[in-house]
């Protein structure tokens, strides 16, 4: 038996009346889940007293009741944590503001254009602190770098003395006397970026100054011992 298929002609394809399209209905799915029923709504829906519940109904009622309590506890904990975070941020802001206030009072000629207030948040105050510390570091960098040079001169001089070479005796002292001539040159080198001052943190500056003081103390003690030896030699002669 021959089966003849109906083959559409070009004219029939051009005629929209000859096209039969079946469109299936698509069920729309709600994106939002249905609201969770509370234990009170469950009781109201059953329209019974709790004492009249069956065992299964009591289990469901208790489950919904516990869910509500757990949600209340979680909400309370979240609110308490939020309050603690706000208090911690407020304390940080207050501490930072006080630090910056003291620095502005200590260096008014350099920090007068930097404005701070108690309403600024922690991030803003930290940015202000970074800027202030950078300005203070640049302000003192020339003196600190000079102290570093002086410390190196003293170290070289004393090293040669231990080797009984006196060619650089008084070198550090002469460099110190030329402070007024050297520091302007250091300032110019810093301004031109030839000397990087970003590493001059407060800790490093303190270490350099303390090291310089230590070397000076050693020099004084050594000179004192030498003078005592000379005095003893003169007394015995």
PDB file of C-alpha atoms in Angstrom:
ATOM      1  CA  UNK A   1       0.000   0.000   0.000  1.00  0.00           C
ATOM      2  CA  UNK A   2       1.468   3.318  -1.072  1.00  0.00           C
ATOM      3  CA  UNK A   3       1.477   6.118   1.435  1.00  0.00           C
ATOM      4  CA  UNK A   4       1.451   9.543  -0.124  1.00  0.00           C
ATOM      5  CA  UNK A   5       2.789  12.341   2.031  1.00  0.00           C
ATOM      6  CA  UNK A   6       1.437  15.819   1.617  1.00  0.00           C
ATOM      7  CA  UNK A   7       4.344  17.948   0.581  1.00  0.00           C
ATOM      8  CA  UNK A   8       3.661  21.700   1.063  1.00  0.00           C
ATOM      9  CA  UNK A   9       4.081  23.834  -1.962  1.00  0.00           C
ATOM     10  CA  UNK A  10       5.901  27.152  -2.051  1.00  0.00           C
ATOM     11  CA  UNK A  11       2.600  29.021  -2.332  1.00  0.00           C
ATOM     12  CA  UNK A  12       1.171  27.259   0.681  1.00  0.00           C
ATOM     13  CA  UNK A  13       4.225  28.158   2.720  1.00  0.00           C
ATOM     14  CA  UNK A  14       3.819  31.799   1.746  1.00  0.00           C
ATOM     15  CA  UNK A  15       0.173  31.791   2.838  1.00  0.00           C
ATOM     16  CA  UNK A  16       0.007  32.091   6.638  1.00  0.00           C
ATOM     17  CA  UNK A  17      -3.577  30.765   6.625  1.00  0.00           C
ATOM     18  CA  UNK A  18      -2.274  27.382   5.554  1.00  0.00           C
ATOM     19  CA  UNK A  19       0.159  27.133   8.458  1.00  0.00           C
ATOM     20  CA  UNK A  20      -1.163  25.300  11.473  1.00  0.00           C
ATOM     21  CA  UNK A  21       0.964  25.764  14.554  1.00  0.00           C
ATOM     22  CA  UNK A  22       0.102  24.226  17.863  1.00  0.00           C
ATOM     23  CA  UNK A  23       1.383  26.038  20.890  1.00  0.00           C
ATOM     24  CA  UNK A  24       1.578  24.089  24.076  1.00  0.00           C
ATOM     25  CA  UNK A  25       0.611  25.819  27.221  1.00  0.00           C
ATOM     26  CA  UNK A  26       3.645  26.372  29.435  1.00  0.00           C
ATOM     27  CA  UNK A  27       3.056  26.387  33.108  1.00  0.00           C
ATOM     28  CA  UNK A  28       4.630  29.359  34.817  1.00  0.00           C
ATOM     29  CA  UNK A  29       6.635  28.488  37.860  1.00  0.00           C
ATOM     30  CA  UNK A  30       6.626  30.957  40.674  1.00  0.00           C
ATOM     31  CA  UNK A  31      10.164  31.998  41.603  1.00  0.00           C
ATOM     32  CA  UNK A  32       9.248  32.938  45.131  1.00  0.00           C
ATOM     33  CA  UNK A  33       8.545  30.038  47.484  1.00  0.00           C
ATOM     34  CA  UNK A  34       5.233  30.016  49.335  1.00  0.00           C
ATOM     35  CA  UNK A  35       5.312  31.643  52.764  1.00  0.00           C
ATOM     36  CA  UNK A  36       6.185  29.331  55.624  1.00  0.00           C
ATOM     37  CA  UNK A  37       3.269  28.653  57.901  1.00  0.00           C
ATOM     38  CA  UNK A  38       3.712  29.565  61.575  1.00  0.00           C
ATOM     39  CA  UNK A  39       2.490  27.411  64.460  1.00  0.00           C
ATOM     40  CA  UNK A  40      -0.280  29.933  65.178  1.00  0.00           C
ATOM     41  CA  UNK A  41      -1.431  29.903  61.563  1.00  0.00           C
ATOM     42  CA  UNK A  42      -1.328  26.111  61.616  1.00  0.00           C
ATOM     43  CA  UNK A  43      -3.546  26.058  64.745  1.00  0.00           C
ATOM     44  CA  UNK A  44      -5.926  28.541  63.180  1.00  0.00           C
ATOM     45  CA  UNK A  45      -6.145  26.479  59.996  1.00  0.00           C
ATOM     46  CA  UNK A  46      -7.020  23.314  61.943  1.00  0.00           C
ATOM     47  CA  UNK A  47      -9.547  25.288  63.974  1.00  0.00           C
ATOM     48  CA  UNK A  48      -8.872  23.170  67.075  1.00  0.00           C
ATOM     49  CA  UNK A  49      -7.535  23.570  70.525  1.00  0.00           C
ATOM     50  CA  UNK A  50      -4.060  22.181  71.070  1.00  0.00           C
ATOM     51  CA  UNK A  51      -5.474  19.627  73.485  1.00  0.00           C
ATOM     52  CA  UNK A  52      -7.649  18.304  70.643  1.00  0.00           C
ATOM     53  CA  UNK A  53      -4.703  17.751  68.280  1.00  0.00           C
ATOM     54  CA  UNK A  54      -3.784  14.290  67.113  1.00  0.00           C
ATOM     55  CA  UNK A  55      -0.218  13.075  67.713  1.00  0.00           C
ATOM     56  CA  UNK A  56       0.815  13.971  64.176  1.00  0.00           C
ATOM     57  CA  UNK A  57      -0.770  17.415  64.469  1.00  0.00           C
ATOM     58  CA  UNK A  58       1.004  18.018  67.801  1.00  0.00           C
ATOM     59  CA  UNK A  59       4.361  17.084  66.238  1.00  0.00           C
ATOM     60  CA  UNK A  60       3.826  19.517  63.370  1.00  0.00           C
ATOM     61  CA  UNK A  61       2.637  22.241  65.744  1.00  0.00           C
ATOM     62  CA  UNK A  62       5.704  21.783  67.994  1.00  0.00           C
ATOM     63  CA  UNK A  63       8.023  21.743  64.973  1.00  0.00           C
ATOM     64  CA  UNK A  64       6.640  25.027  63.685  1.00  0.00           C
ATOM     65  CA  UNK A  65       6.841  26.507  67.168  1.00  0.00           C
ATOM     66  CA  UNK A  66      10.531  25.506  67.530  1.00  0.00           C
ATOM     67  CA  UNK A  67      11.303  26.948  64.100  1.00  0.00           C
ATOM     68  CA  UNK A  68       9.874  30.266  65.191  1.00  0.00           C
ATOM     69  CA  UNK A  69      11.945  30.252  68.396  1.00  0.00           C
ATOM     70  CA  UNK A  70      15.124  29.396  66.490  1.00  0.00           C
ATOM     71  CA  UNK A  71      14.492  32.242  64.048  1.00  0.00           C
ATOM     72  CA  UNK A  72      13.939  34.644  66.933  1.00  0.00           C
ATOM     73  CA  UNK A  73      17.204  33.533  68.574  1.00  0.00           C
ATOM     74  CA  UNK A  74      19.145  33.901  65.314  1.00  0.00           C
ATOM     75  CA  UNK A  75      17.626  37.330  64.708  1.00  0.00           C
ATOM     76  CA  UNK A  76      18.538  38.421  68.235  1.00  0.00           C
ATOM     77  CA  UNK A  77      22.114  37.149  67.856  1.00  0.00           C
ATOM     78  CA  UNK A  78      22.463  38.925  64.500  1.00  0.00           C
ATOM     79  CA  UNK A  79      21.206  42.180  66.026  1.00  0.00           C
ATOM     80  CA  UNK A  80      23.589  41.856  68.993  1.00  0.00           C
ATOM     81  CA  UNK A  81      26.534  41.198  66.654  1.00  0.00           C
ATOM     82  CA  UNK A  82      25.523  44.177  64.560  1.00  0.00           C
ATOM     83  CA  UNK A  83      25.484  46.391  67.658  1.00  0.00           C
ATOM     84  CA  UNK A  84      28.884  45.044  68.765  1.00  0.00           C
ATOM     85  CA  UNK A  85      30.352  45.744  65.320  1.00  0.00           C
ATOM     86  CA  UNK A  86      28.971  49.279  65.402  1.00  0.00           C
ATOM     87  CA  UNK A  87      30.463  49.848  68.870  1.00  0.00           C
ATOM     88  CA  UNK A  88      33.831  48.444  67.736  1.00  0.00           C
ATOM     89  CA  UNK A  89      33.834  50.692  64.653  1.00  0.00           C
ATOM     90  CA  UNK A  90      32.903  53.697  66.777  1.00  0.00           C
ATOM     91  CA  UNK A  91      35.772  52.947  69.179  1.00  0.00           C
ATOM     92  CA  UNK A  92      38.230  52.579  66.296  1.00  0.00           C
ATOM     93  CA  UNK A  93      37.000  55.851  64.808  1.00  0.00           C
ATOM     94  CA  UNK A  94      37.354  57.624  68.150  1.00  0.00           C
ATOM     95  CA  UNK A  95      40.873  56.263  68.744  1.00  0.00           C
ATOM     96  CA  UNK A  96      41.977  57.182  65.217  1.00  0.00           C
ATOM     97  CA  UNK A  97      40.481  60.651  65.492  1.00  0.00           C
ATOM     98  CA  UNK A  98      42.287  61.253  68.805  1.00  0.00           C
ATOM     99  CA  UNK A  99      45.610  60.105  67.308  1.00  0.00           C
ATOM    100  CA  UNK A 100      45.219  62.377  64.293  1.00  0.00           C
ATOM    101  CA  UNK A 101      44.116  65.279  66.485  1.00  0.00           C
ATOM    102  CA  UNK A 102      47.319  64.975  68.541  1.00  0.00           C
ATOM    103  CA  UNK A 103      49.464  64.782  65.396  1.00  0.00           C
ATOM    104  CA  UNK A 104      47.803  67.896  63.939  1.00  0.00           C
ATOM    105  CA  UNK A 105      48.481  69.782  67.172  1.00  0.00           C
ATOM    106  CA  UNK A 106      52.100  68.619  67.193  1.00  0.00           C
ATOM    107  CA  UNK A 107      52.798  69.483  63.530  1.00  0.00           C
ATOM    108  CA  UNK A 108      50.360  72.333  62.766  1.00  0.00           C
ATOM    109  CA  UNK A 109      52.551  73.983  60.133  1.00  0.00           C
ATOM    110  CA  UNK A 110      52.511  70.860  57.955  1.00  0.00           C
ATOM    111  CA  UNK A 111      49.067  69.363  58.674  1.00  0.00           C
ATOM    112  CA  UNK A 112      46.887  72.467  58.785  1.00  0.00           C
ATOM    113  CA  UNK A 113      45.310  71.718  55.384  1.00  0.00           C
ATOM    114  CA  UNK A 114      44.265  68.184  56.376  1.00  0.00           C
ATOM    115  CA  UNK A 115      40.755  68.277  57.833  1.00  0.00           C
ATOM    116  CA  UNK A 116      39.396  65.656  60.218  1.00  0.00           C
ATOM    117  CA  UNK A 117      36.176  65.373  62.214  1.00  0.00           C
ATOM    118  CA  UNK A 118      34.556  62.880  64.566  1.00  0.00           C
ATOM    119  CA  UNK A 119      31.890  61.925  62.021  1.00  0.00           C
ATOM    120  CA  UNK A 120      34.398  60.332  59.611  1.00  0.00           C
ATOM    121  CA  UNK A 121      34.330  56.542  59.340  1.00  0.00           C
ATOM    122  CA  UNK A 122      37.274  54.227  59.997  1.00  0.00           C
ATOM    123  CA  UNK A 123      38.273  53.914  56.318  1.00  0.00           C
ATOM    124  CA  UNK A 124      38.368  57.686  55.807  1.00  0.00           C
ATOM    125  CA  UNK A 125      40.348  58.263  59.005  1.00  0.00           C
ATOM    126  CA  UNK A 126      42.830  55.544  58.002  1.00  0.00           C
ATOM    127  CA  UNK A 127      43.360  57.311  54.679  1.00  0.00           C
ATOM    128  CA  UNK A 128      43.939  60.576  56.565  1.00  0.00           C
ATOM    129  CA  UNK A 129      46.390  58.814  58.882  1.00  0.00           C
ATOM    130  CA  UNK A 130      48.387  57.392  55.958  1.00  0.00           C
ATOM    131  CA  UNK A 131      48.626  60.854  54.420  1.00  0.00           C
ATOM    132  CA  UNK A 132      49.624  62.485  57.716  1.00  0.00           C
ATOM    133  CA  UNK A 133      52.294  59.872  58.417  1.00  0.00           C
ATOM    134  CA  UNK A 134      53.668  60.360  54.898  1.00  0.00           C
ATOM    135  CA  UNK A 135      53.912  64.127  55.431  1.00  0.00           C
ATOM    136  CA  UNK A 136      55.581  63.721  58.830  1.00  0.00           C
ATOM    137  CA  UNK A 137      58.016  61.183  57.402  1.00  0.00           C
ATOM    138  CA  UNK A 138      58.961  63.530  54.563  1.00  0.00           C
ATOM    139  CA  UNK A 139      59.328  66.413  57.012  1.00  0.00           C
ATOM    140  CA  UNK A 140      61.853  64.552  59.163  1.00  0.00           C
ATOM    141  CA  UNK A 141      63.413  62.429  56.444  1.00  0.00           C
ATOM    142  CA  UNK A 142      66.323  64.791  55.724  1.00  0.00           C
ATOM    143  CA  UNK A 143      67.387  64.858  59.369  1.00  0.00           C
ATOM    144  CA  UNK A 144      66.994  61.092  59.706  1.00  0.00           C
ATOM    145  CA  UNK A 145      69.003  60.420  56.547  1.00  0.00           C
ATOM    146  CA  UNK A 146      71.710  62.749  57.832  1.00  0.00           C
ATOM    147  CA  UNK A 147      71.789  60.819  61.113  1.00  0.00           C
ATOM    148  CA  UNK A 148      72.121  57.635  59.048  1.00  0.00           C
ATOM    149  CA  UNK A 149      75.086  59.105  57.168  1.00  0.00           C
ATOM    150  CA  UNK A 150      76.622  60.269  60.425  1.00  0.00           C
ATOM    151  CA  UNK A 151      76.158  56.827  61.924  1.00  0.00           C
ATOM    152  CA  UNK A 152      77.941  55.315  58.934  1.00  0.00           C
ATOM    153  CA  UNK A 153      80.792  57.793  59.299  1.00  0.00           C
ATOM    154  CA  UNK A 154      81.220  56.943  62.973  1.00  0.00           C
ATOM    155  CA  UNK A 155      81.110  53.224  62.207  1.00  0.00           C
ATOM    156  CA  UNK A 156      83.814  53.556  59.538  1.00  0.00           C
ATOM    157  CA  UNK A 157      85.934  55.747  61.769  1.00  0.00           C
ATOM    158  CA  UNK A 158      85.744  53.396  64.743  1.00  0.00           C
ATOM    159  CA  UNK A 159      86.358  50.380  62.542  1.00  0.00           C
ATOM    160  CA  UNK A 160      89.595  51.919  61.304  1.00  0.00           C
ATOM    161  CA  UNK A 161      90.566  52.825  64.859  1.00  0.00           C
ATOM    162  CA  UNK A 162      90.220  49.190  65.924  1.00  0.00           C
ATOM    163  CA  UNK A 163      92.564  48.348  63.053  1.00  0.00           C
ATOM    164  CA  UNK A 164      94.908  51.053  64.420  1.00  0.00           C
ATOM    165  CA  UNK A 165      94.417  53.214  61.339  1.00  0.00           C
ATOM    166  CA  UNK A 166      93.956  56.855  62.293  1.00  0.00           C
ATOM    167  CA  UNK A 167      93.524  58.298  58.799  1.00  0.00           C
ATOM    168  CA  UNK A 168      89.837  59.155  59.411  1.00  0.00           C
ATOM    169  CA  UNK A 169      90.028  60.304  63.029  1.00  0.00           C
ATOM    170  CA  UNK A 170      87.495  63.081  63.526  1.00  0.00           C
ATOM    171  CA  UNK A 171      85.648  62.257  60.281  1.00  0.00           C
ATOM    172  CA  UNK A 172      82.225  61.949  61.924  1.00  0.00           C
ATOM    173  CA  UNK A 173      82.771  65.127  63.901  1.00  0.00           C
ATOM    174  CA  UNK A 174      83.700  67.058  60.739  1.00  0.00           C
ATOM    175  CA  UNK A 175      80.638  65.714  58.918  1.00  0.00           C
ATOM    176  CA  UNK A 176      78.441  66.763  61.851  1.00  0.00           C
ATOM    177  CA  UNK A 177      79.886  70.282  61.662  1.00  0.00           C
ATOM    178  CA  UNK A 178      78.899  70.395  57.977  1.00  0.00           C
ATOM    179  CA  UNK A 179      75.248  69.578  58.853  1.00  0.00           C
ATOM    180  CA  UNK A 180      73.914  72.930  57.594  1.00  0.00           C
ATOM    181  CA  UNK A 181      75.544  72.366  54.211  1.00  0.00           C
ATOM    182  CA  UNK A 182      74.593  68.700  53.823  1.00  0.00           C
ATOM    183  CA  UNK A 183      70.926  68.785  54.874  1.00  0.00           C
ATOM    184  CA  UNK A 184      69.780  71.175  52.071  1.00  0.00           C
ATOM    185  CA  UNK A 185      71.414  68.812  49.557  1.00  0.00           C
ATOM    186  CA  UNK A 186      69.570  65.860  51.109  1.00  0.00           C
ATOM    187  CA  UNK A 187      66.277  67.794  50.921  1.00  0.00           C
ATOM    188  CA  UNK A 188      66.851  68.444  47.220  1.00  0.00           C
ATOM    189  CA  UNK A 189      67.637  64.785  46.571  1.00  0.00           C
ATOM    190  CA  UNK A 190      64.461  63.759  48.432  1.00  0.00           C
ATOM    191  CA  UNK A 191      62.320  66.230  46.467  1.00  0.00           C
ATOM    192  CA  UNK A 192      63.754  64.941  43.186  1.00  0.00           C
ATOM    193  CA  UNK A 193      63.005  61.366  44.200  1.00  0.00           C
ATOM    194  CA  UNK A 194      66.656  60.337  44.230  1.00  0.00           C
ATOM    195  CA  UNK A 195      66.256  59.222  47.838  1.00  0.00           C
ATOM    196  CA  UNK A 196      63.267  56.994  48.644  1.00  0.00           C
ATOM    197  CA  UNK A 197      61.786  57.982  51.997  1.00  0.00           C
ATOM    198  CA  UNK A 198      58.909  55.479  51.963  1.00  0.00           C
ATOM    199  CA  UNK A 199      60.903  53.029  54.081  1.00  0.00           C
ATOM    200  CA  UNK A 200      61.478  55.588  56.851  1.00  0.00           C
ATOM    201  CA  UNK A 201      58.788  54.258  59.181  1.00  0.00           C
ATOM    202  CA  UNK A 202      58.627  55.534  62.783  1.00  0.00           C
ATOM    203  CA  UNK A 203      60.193  52.257  63.950  1.00  0.00           C
ATOM    204  CA  UNK A 204      63.135  52.622  61.558  1.00  0.00           C
ATOM    205  CA  UNK A 205      63.658  56.281  62.454  1.00  0.00           C
ATOM    206  CA  UNK A 206      63.696  55.375  66.146  1.00  0.00           C
ATOM    207  CA  UNK A 207      66.215  52.588  65.510  1.00  0.00           C
ATOM    208  CA  UNK A 208      68.505  54.941  63.593  1.00  0.00           C
ATOM    209  CA  UNK A 209      68.397  57.598  66.292  1.00  0.00           C
ATOM    210  CA  UNK A 210      68.951  55.052  69.078  1.00  0.00           C
ATOM    211  CA  UNK A 211      71.866  53.500  67.163  1.00  0.00           C
ATOM    212  CA  UNK A 212      73.419  56.946  66.737  1.00  0.00           C
ATOM    213  CA  UNK A 213      73.040  57.632  70.466  1.00  0.00           C
ATOM    214  CA  UNK A 214      74.618  54.239  71.252  1.00  0.00           C
ATOM    215  CA  UNK A 215      77.647  54.989  69.059  1.00  0.00           C
ATOM    216  CA  UNK A 216      78.055  58.418  70.668  1.00  0.00           C
ATOM    217  CA  UNK A 217      77.913  56.798  74.113  1.00  0.00           C
ATOM    218  CA  UNK A 218      80.616  54.299  73.113  1.00  0.00           C
ATOM    219  CA  UNK A 219      82.773  57.161  71.828  1.00  0.00           C
ATOM    220  CA  UNK A 220      82.421  59.113  75.049  1.00  0.00           C
ATOM    221  CA  UNK A 221      83.201  56.085  77.201  1.00  0.00           C
ATOM    222  CA  UNK A 222      86.245  55.203  75.087  1.00  0.00           C
ATOM    223  CA  UNK A 223      87.480  58.790  75.248  1.00  0.00           C
ATOM    224  CA  UNK A 224      86.926  58.805  79.003  1.00  0.00           C
ATOM    225  CA  UNK A 225      88.969  55.611  79.428  1.00  0.00           C
ATOM    226  CA  UNK A 226      91.749  57.023  77.255  1.00  0.00           C
ATOM    227  CA  UNK A 227      91.846  60.182  79.366  1.00  0.00           C
ATOM    228  CA  UNK A 228      91.999  58.096  82.547  1.00  0.00           C
ATOM    229  CA  UNK A 229      94.900  56.066  81.161  1.00  0.00           C
ATOM    230  CA  UNK A 230      96.746  59.246  80.181  1.00  0.00           C
ATOM    231  CA  UNK A 231      96.085  60.769  83.613  1.00  0.00           C
ATOM    232  CA  UNK A 232      97.397  57.653  85.377  1.00  0.00           C
ATOM    233  CA  UNK A 233     100.509  57.675  83.178  1.00  0.00           C
ATOM    234  CA  UNK A 234     101.170  61.297  84.036  1.00  0.00           C
ATOM    235  CA  UNK A 235     100.726  60.631  87.768  1.00  0.00           C
ATOM    236  CA  UNK A 236     103.225  57.750  87.762  1.00  0.00           C
ATOM    237  CA  UNK A 237     105.813  59.663  85.748  1.00  0.00           C
TER     238      UNK A 237
END
